[in-house]
Amino acid sequence: MGRHGWNPGAGRWRLTALVGVGVAAVALVVALVNALPGGASTDGTTRDGAKVHGTPAAPRGADEPYVGWGFTHTQFSADEGSGAATGRAGRLLSRGGGLPQNQALMGWGADNPEPVKGRYDFDALDRRIDFVRSTGGVPVITLCCAPDWMKGGRAGADNTDWSQEALETAPTRAHYKDYAALAATVARRYPDVRHFLVWNEFKGFWNNARGRWDHEGYTELYNLVYKALKQVDPKIMVGGPYLVMDSVDPRQKDNASTLLRGPWGAMDQRVLDAFAYWNTHKAGADFVVVDGSSYTKDDDLLPDEFAATDKLTAVGQWVRRQTRGLPLWWAEYYVEPADGNDDRRGWSEPHRVAVQAAGMIAMVKGGASSGFYWNPEEENGACPGCLWTPTAGADGGRALPMYGLVSRFGRAFPPGARYESVSVAPDDVPNVRVLATARTVLVVNTLNRTISAQVDGRRFDMGAYEVKWLER
C-alpha cells in the first residue's frame, strides 16, 4: 500500500509563496472551505460521486452470471507508468476482445473512495475503470475495503490509514448501511460494471471470542449491499461470500472436516460453517464466489504440488452442491506458497506456469466458469508470475509466460464450453493433466524432465513442465 502514502492536498496550494495579508486571508478561507468541523479535510473530494464517469462501454455479457477467466489488478498495474509501456500493455490486453478485469473499491491501486461521509474521491478508481474500458475488458469490482470513518477511524482526505491492519478492518455494524449506500454510488458511477463481489476474504469478520468467523455480521452486510445494488439496477449481478477455503493437514483433528477431505488435506470446518450460514441466510446471489489455495494453512502441498490441485476440484464440487448449481467463481487461487513477504519466487517460470495450468484445469473440473488470477505486478524489476513486465520503464508492458496461459485459457475455455474426454496412454496418465473441448486440448507435463506422451491419439514429446496446446 506504499502508493497511498502521498498527501492528496500536497502541492495544490502554494499560497505561502505569495506576500501580503490579503493572500493570507485567502489561504485561511481555502483551509476553512476544505475542512469540516472537527478538522476532517475534504480536499480533493466532490459531492457528485454518483455522476456517471466517462463513457461507459457497452457491457459484454452484462446479463450473464459469469465473465470467464481474467485477472485482478493490484497496487501496480498498467494504468500508470511510461506511455510507451502502458500503451503496449493495453494493446496486449485488447487482443482477442480483452480479458475480464477485477479491481478493488479501495486499496490495491484504488484510493479511499469516500474520505468523509457524502464526499467522494474516485480519481484512482476512475483511471482503473478507464483502463479496463480502453482494453475491451469486462470490468468487475470487488466491494472492499471500507473508508476509515466506517470502521472506527478518522474521517478526512488526509487521514486514511493504509496499514494492512486498518485496511483489513470491516465496517462496524452501525455503518453497514453507509457501506451499502457507497456500493450503490459506485454502481451508478460505473453503469457498465455489472458484476460485483461483496467484500474480500471475510477481512475483519473473525470472532475472537467464539474462535470462528462472524458469518452473521458478514451476511448482514452482504444482504444490505445486495439489496442496494439491485435497487440501482435489478440486472446487476452480485456474488459472495468470497471465503478463503482453508484446508489443514489430513491428520489434524481440530477444526478438520470429516466429510470434505482428501490426500490434499481436510477442509477447515469453520469455513464450511460460515459458508453454510451465508448460503442459508443470503438475500440472494447471482453467482457464488470463493478463493483459496491448493496448499494447506501450513503451506504444505499434499501429496505434491500437482496432486494438491485436486483440492480445487473437490471444493468446487462441494460448493456447487450446496448452492444447487449457482455459477462458481474463484476470486483468487494460489498454487505456490508464499514467503514471509508474501512473494512467490521459489519456482522457475515453467514450473510456476505448469502448476498454475493444472490448478485452472482442476477448477474447471470442479464446475467453475470464472476465475481471476491475482497479478503480482511490481513497480519495476524482475516480476515472477506477473502477466507483463512492469510499466515504469519505456520497455515495459511486454507479455510474460503467465499472460500467455491466462489469456489463452480464457479464449479456449469460455463459460459454457462443452468439455470432452480424451484418450491418454495408461503409462502417461500419472504424468499429465488434460482438459479438452471439441476444438482444443490442453496438456500439462507434471514432471521436471522431457517425456513422450500419447494424448488424443497423438504421440509427441514434451519438455520439462511444458504446457502444450493441441488443435483438434
Short mmCIF file of C-alpha atoms in Angstrom, two decimals, residues 24-275:
data_model
loop_
_atom_site.label_atom_id
_atom_site.label_comp_id
_atom_site.label_asym_id
_atom_site.label_seq_id
_atom_site.Cartn_x
_atom_site.Cartn_y
_atom_site.Cartn_z
CA ALA A 24 -3.01 35.01 3.81
CA ALA A 25 -6.70 35.69 4.28
CA VAL A 26 -7.49 33.82 1.07
CA ALA A 27 -5.43 30.92 2.30
CA LEU A 28 -7.40 30.85 5.53
CA VAL A 29 -10.69 30.82 3.66
CA VAL A 30 -9.48 27.95 1.45
CA ALA A 31 -8.43 25.98 4.52
CA LEU A 32 -11.81 26.50 6.12
CA VAL A 33 -13.71 25.55 2.98
CA ASN A 34 -11.71 22.35 2.61
CA ALA A 35 -12.35 21.17 6.16
CA LEU A 36 -15.40 20.12 8.08
CA PRO A 37 -16.00 20.76 11.78
CA GLY A 38 -13.59 18.61 13.72
CA GLY A 39 -10.81 19.03 11.19
CA ALA A 40 -11.92 16.44 8.59
CA SER A 41 -10.40 17.66 5.34
CA THR A 42 -12.48 17.35 2.18
CA ASP A 43 -9.65 18.47 -0.08
CA GLY A 44 -9.84 16.75 -3.46
CA THR A 45 -13.33 15.36 -2.89
CA THR A 46 -16.66 16.06 -4.57
CA ARG A 47 -20.31 15.51 -3.74
CA ASP A 48 -21.23 14.06 -7.14
CA GLY A 49 -19.90 10.56 -6.61
CA ALA A 50 -22.90 9.00 -8.33
CA LYS A 51 -22.40 11.04 -11.50
CA VAL A 52 -21.66 8.72 -14.44
CA HIS A 53 -17.95 8.75 -15.16
CA GLY A 54 -16.54 8.95 -18.66
CA THR A 55 -18.07 6.98 -21.48
CA PRO A 56 -19.34 3.63 -20.23
CA ALA A 57 -18.54 0.79 -22.60
CA ALA A 58 -21.28 -1.44 -23.96
CA PRO A 59 -21.40 -4.21 -21.34
CA ARG A 60 -20.26 -7.54 -22.75
CA GLY A 61 -22.14 -10.46 -21.21
CA ALA A 62 -23.83 -7.97 -18.89
CA ASP A 63 -26.80 -10.18 -18.16
CA GLU A 64 -24.81 -13.36 -17.60
CA PRO A 65 -23.78 -14.54 -14.12
CA TYR A 66 -20.23 -15.30 -15.27
CA VAL A 67 -17.43 -13.48 -17.06
CA GLY A 68 -14.82 -16.14 -17.80
CA TRP A 69 -11.13 -16.22 -16.93
CA GLY A 70 -9.23 -12.99 -16.29
CA PHE A 71 -7.12 -11.26 -13.67
CA THR A 72 -7.21 -8.89 -10.71
CA HIS A 73 -5.40 -5.55 -10.71
CA THR A 74 -3.14 -4.99 -7.72
CA GLN A 75 -1.21 -1.97 -6.43
CA PHE A 76 0.88 -1.53 -9.57
CA SER A 77 -0.74 -2.02 -12.94
CA ALA A 78 -0.64 -0.73 -16.50
CA ASP A 79 -2.81 2.32 -15.90
CA GLU A 80 0.30 4.22 -14.81
CA GLY A 81 3.91 4.43 -15.97
CA SER A 82 5.70 5.10 -19.22
CA GLY A 83 3.31 5.96 -22.03
CA ALA A 84 5.05 3.51 -24.33
CA ALA A 85 4.83 0.72 -21.75
CA THR A 86 1.22 1.31 -20.72
CA GLY A 87 0.22 1.52 -24.37
CA ARG A 88 1.98 -1.75 -25.10
CA ALA A 89 0.25 -3.49 -22.18
CA GLY A 90 -3.08 -2.03 -23.26
CA ARG A 91 -2.69 -3.34 -26.80
CA LEU A 92 -1.69 -6.72 -25.39
CA LEU A 93 -4.89 -6.92 -23.36
CA SER A 94 -7.05 -5.64 -26.21
CA ARG A 95 -6.19 -8.55 -28.47
CA GLY A 96 -8.88 -11.18 -28.66
CA GLY A 97 -11.57 -8.94 -27.19
CA GLY A 98 -9.94 -8.21 -23.83
CA LEU A 99 -9.88 -10.09 -20.55
CA PRO A 100 -12.22 -9.80 -17.57
CA GLN A 101 -10.53 -7.47 -15.07
CA ASN A 102 -11.30 -7.18 -11.37
CA GLN A 103 -10.48 -4.14 -9.23
CA ALA A 104 -10.99 -3.49 -5.53
CA LEU A 105 -13.06 -0.49 -4.48
CA MET A 106 -10.37 0.66 -2.02
CA GLY A 107 -6.75 -0.45 -1.89
CA TRP A 108 -4.71 -2.39 -4.41
CA GLY A 109 -4.34 0.69 -6.58
CA ALA A 110 -7.57 2.49 -5.62
CA ASP A 111 -7.72 5.34 -3.12
CA ASN A 112 -10.20 5.99 -0.32
CA PRO A 113 -13.48 6.47 -2.24
CA GLU A 114 -15.36 8.35 0.49
CA PRO A 115 -12.93 10.01 2.94
CA VAL A 116 -15.77 11.95 4.53
CA LYS A 117 -19.41 10.89 4.54
CA GLY A 118 -21.01 12.18 1.35
CA ARG A 119 -17.68 13.41 -0.11
CA TYR A 120 -16.06 11.23 -2.76
CA ASP A 121 -12.66 10.75 -4.36
CA PHE A 122 -12.83 8.35 -7.29
CA ASP A 123 -9.85 9.64 -9.30
CA ALA A 124 -7.76 6.48 -8.94
CA LEU A 125 -10.68 4.11 -9.47
CA ASP A 126 -11.78 6.19 -12.48
CA ARG A 127 -8.35 5.66 -14.00
CA ARG A 128 -8.52 1.91 -13.48
CA ILE A 129 -12.02 1.64 -14.95
CA ASP A 130 -10.90 3.78 -17.91
CA PHE A 131 -8.04 1.33 -18.47
CA VAL A 132 -10.38 -1.66 -18.40
CA ARG A 133 -12.71 0.07 -20.84
CA SER A 134 -9.87 1.05 -23.19
CA THR A 135 -8.64 -2.55 -23.37
CA GLY A 136 -12.06 -4.04 -24.07
CA GLY A 137 -12.13 -5.91 -20.78
CA VAL A 138 -15.18 -6.88 -18.75
CA PRO A 139 -15.00 -4.73 -15.58
CA VAL A 140 -15.66 -6.34 -12.21
CA ILE A 141 -15.47 -4.55 -8.85
CA THR A 142 -14.74 -6.17 -5.50
CA LEU A 143 -16.53 -4.13 -2.85
CA CYS A 144 -13.69 -4.00 -0.36
CA CYS A 145 -12.41 -2.20 1.63
CA ALA A 146 -14.09 0.49 3.78
CA PRO A 147 -13.35 4.18 4.45
CA ASP A 148 -11.85 4.83 7.89
CA TRP A 149 -14.89 6.62 9.32
CA MET A 150 -16.96 3.48 8.74
CA LYS A 151 -14.68 1.35 10.91
CA GLY A 152 -13.78 3.48 13.90
CA GLY A 153 -11.09 5.61 12.26
CA ARG A 154 -10.90 9.31 11.48
CA ALA A 155 -12.71 10.93 8.59
CA GLY A 156 -10.75 13.23 6.30
CA ALA A 157 -8.99 13.23 2.95
CA ASP A 158 -5.59 13.13 4.66
CA ASN A 159 -6.44 10.69 7.46
CA THR A 160 -6.62 7.36 5.62
CA ASP A 161 -4.69 4.63 7.42
CA TRP A 162 -3.21 2.37 4.74
CA SER A 163 -1.68 -0.17 7.13
CA GLN A 164 -2.66 -3.76 6.49
CA GLU A 165 -4.38 -3.96 9.86
CA ALA A 166 -6.55 -0.93 9.11
CA LEU A 167 -7.31 -1.95 5.55
CA GLU A 168 -8.44 -5.38 6.69
CA THR A 169 -10.88 -3.96 9.24
CA ALA A 170 -14.55 -4.38 8.38
CA PRO A 171 -17.13 -1.62 8.78
CA THR A 172 -18.80 -1.53 12.16
CA ARG A 173 -22.39 -2.73 12.24
CA ALA A 174 -23.58 0.85 12.68
CA HIS A 175 -22.11 1.67 9.27
CA TYR A 176 -23.27 -1.34 7.25
CA LYS A 177 -25.98 0.81 5.64
CA ASP A 178 -23.41 3.50 4.85
CA TYR A 179 -21.30 0.91 3.08
CA ALA A 180 -24.30 -0.33 1.11
CA ALA A 181 -25.01 3.27 0.09
CA LEU A 182 -21.41 3.62 -1.10
CA ALA A 183 -21.81 0.45 -3.15
CA ALA A 184 -24.90 1.92 -4.77
CA THR A 185 -23.00 5.13 -5.55
CA VAL A 186 -20.28 3.09 -7.26
CA ALA A 187 -22.86 1.21 -9.32
CA ARG A 188 -24.38 4.47 -10.52
CA ARG A 189 -20.97 5.94 -11.35
CA TYR A 190 -19.95 2.97 -13.49
CA PRO A 191 -23.14 1.62 -15.12
CA ASP A 192 -21.08 -0.72 -17.31
CA VAL A 193 -19.81 -2.58 -14.23
CA ARG A 194 -22.48 -5.23 -13.96
CA HIS A 195 -20.73 -7.74 -11.68
CA PHE A 196 -19.87 -7.04 -8.04
CA LEU A 197 -18.17 -9.21 -5.42
CA VAL A 198 -19.12 -8.33 -1.85
CA TRP A 199 -16.10 -7.88 0.40
CA ASN A 200 -12.87 -9.87 0.34
CA GLU A 201 -11.90 -12.99 2.30
CA PHE A 202 -14.12 -12.10 5.30
CA LYS A 203 -11.48 -9.48 6.25
CA GLY A 204 -12.32 -8.12 9.69
CA PHE A 205 -15.04 -10.70 10.29
CA TRP A 206 -13.23 -13.02 12.69
CA ASN A 207 -14.93 -13.52 16.06
CA ASN A 208 -12.15 -13.93 18.59
CA ALA A 209 -14.50 -14.69 21.47
CA ARG A 210 -16.04 -17.65 19.67
CA GLY A 211 -12.97 -18.71 17.73
CA ARG A 212 -14.85 -18.70 14.44
CA TRP A 213 -15.90 -16.46 11.59
CA ASP A 214 -18.52 -13.79 12.23
CA HIS A 215 -20.69 -15.13 9.44
CA GLU A 216 -23.74 -13.39 10.89
CA GLY A 217 -22.09 -9.99 10.55
CA TYR A 218 -20.81 -10.63 7.06
CA THR A 219 -24.17 -11.92 5.87
CA GLU A 220 -25.94 -8.85 7.27
CA LEU A 221 -23.54 -6.60 5.36
CA TYR A 222 -23.83 -8.73 2.23
CA ASN A 223 -27.63 -8.59 2.26
CA LEU A 224 -27.70 -4.81 2.61
CA VAL A 225 -25.23 -4.40 -0.25
CA TYR A 226 -27.09 -6.91 -2.40
CA LYS A 227 -30.39 -5.06 -1.95
CA ALA A 228 -28.80 -1.66 -2.54
CA LEU A 229 -27.24 -2.78 -5.81
CA LYS A 230 -30.45 -4.40 -7.02
CA GLN A 231 -32.29 -1.14 -6.32
CA VAL A 232 -29.88 0.65 -8.65
CA ASP A 233 -30.46 -1.92 -11.37
CA PRO A 234 -32.10 -5.34 -10.90
CA LYS A 235 -29.87 -6.70 -13.66
CA ILE A 236 -26.66 -6.06 -11.69
CA MET A 237 -25.01 -9.37 -10.80
CA VAL A 238 -23.92 -9.84 -7.17
CA GLY A 239 -21.93 -12.63 -5.57
CA GLY A 240 -20.35 -13.72 -2.28
CA PRO A 241 -19.21 -14.83 0.20
CA TYR A 242 -15.56 -14.70 -1.03
CA LEU A 243 -14.41 -17.01 1.77
CA VAL A 244 -10.89 -18.41 1.88
CA MET A 245 -11.36 -22.16 1.52
CA ASP A 246 -8.65 -23.12 4.01
CA SER A 247 -7.55 -26.70 4.50
CA VAL A 248 -5.39 -28.39 7.11
CA ASP A 249 -3.20 -31.46 7.29
CA PRO A 250 -5.38 -34.57 6.86
CA ARG A 251 -4.05 -35.92 10.18
CA GLN A 252 -5.22 -32.84 12.10
CA LYS A 253 -8.27 -33.28 14.33
CA ASP A 254 -9.08 -29.74 15.49
CA ASN A 255 -11.48 -27.90 13.17
CA ALA A 256 -10.97 -30.50 10.45
CA SER A 257 -13.92 -31.54 8.32
CA THR A 258 -14.74 -35.22 8.39
CA LEU A 259 -16.64 -35.04 5.09
CA LEU A 260 -14.69 -32.75 2.75
CA ARG A 261 -11.18 -34.12 2.67
CA GLY A 262 -8.70 -35.95 0.50
CA PRO A 263 -4.97 -36.65 0.10
CA TRP A 264 -4.60 -32.85 -0.22
CA GLY A 265 -5.88 -32.30 3.33
CA ALA A 266 -9.12 -31.65 5.21
CA MET A 267 -11.23 -28.52 4.93
CA ASP A 268 -11.39 -26.22 7.93
CA GLN A 269 -14.87 -26.88 9.31
CA ARG A 270 -15.21 -23.27 10.47
CA VAL A 271 -15.04 -22.15 6.84
CA LEU A 272 -17.70 -24.64 5.81
CA ASP A 273 -19.93 -23.49 8.70
CA ALA A 274 -19.55 -19.86 7.61
CA PHE A 275 -20.38 -20.77 4.04
#
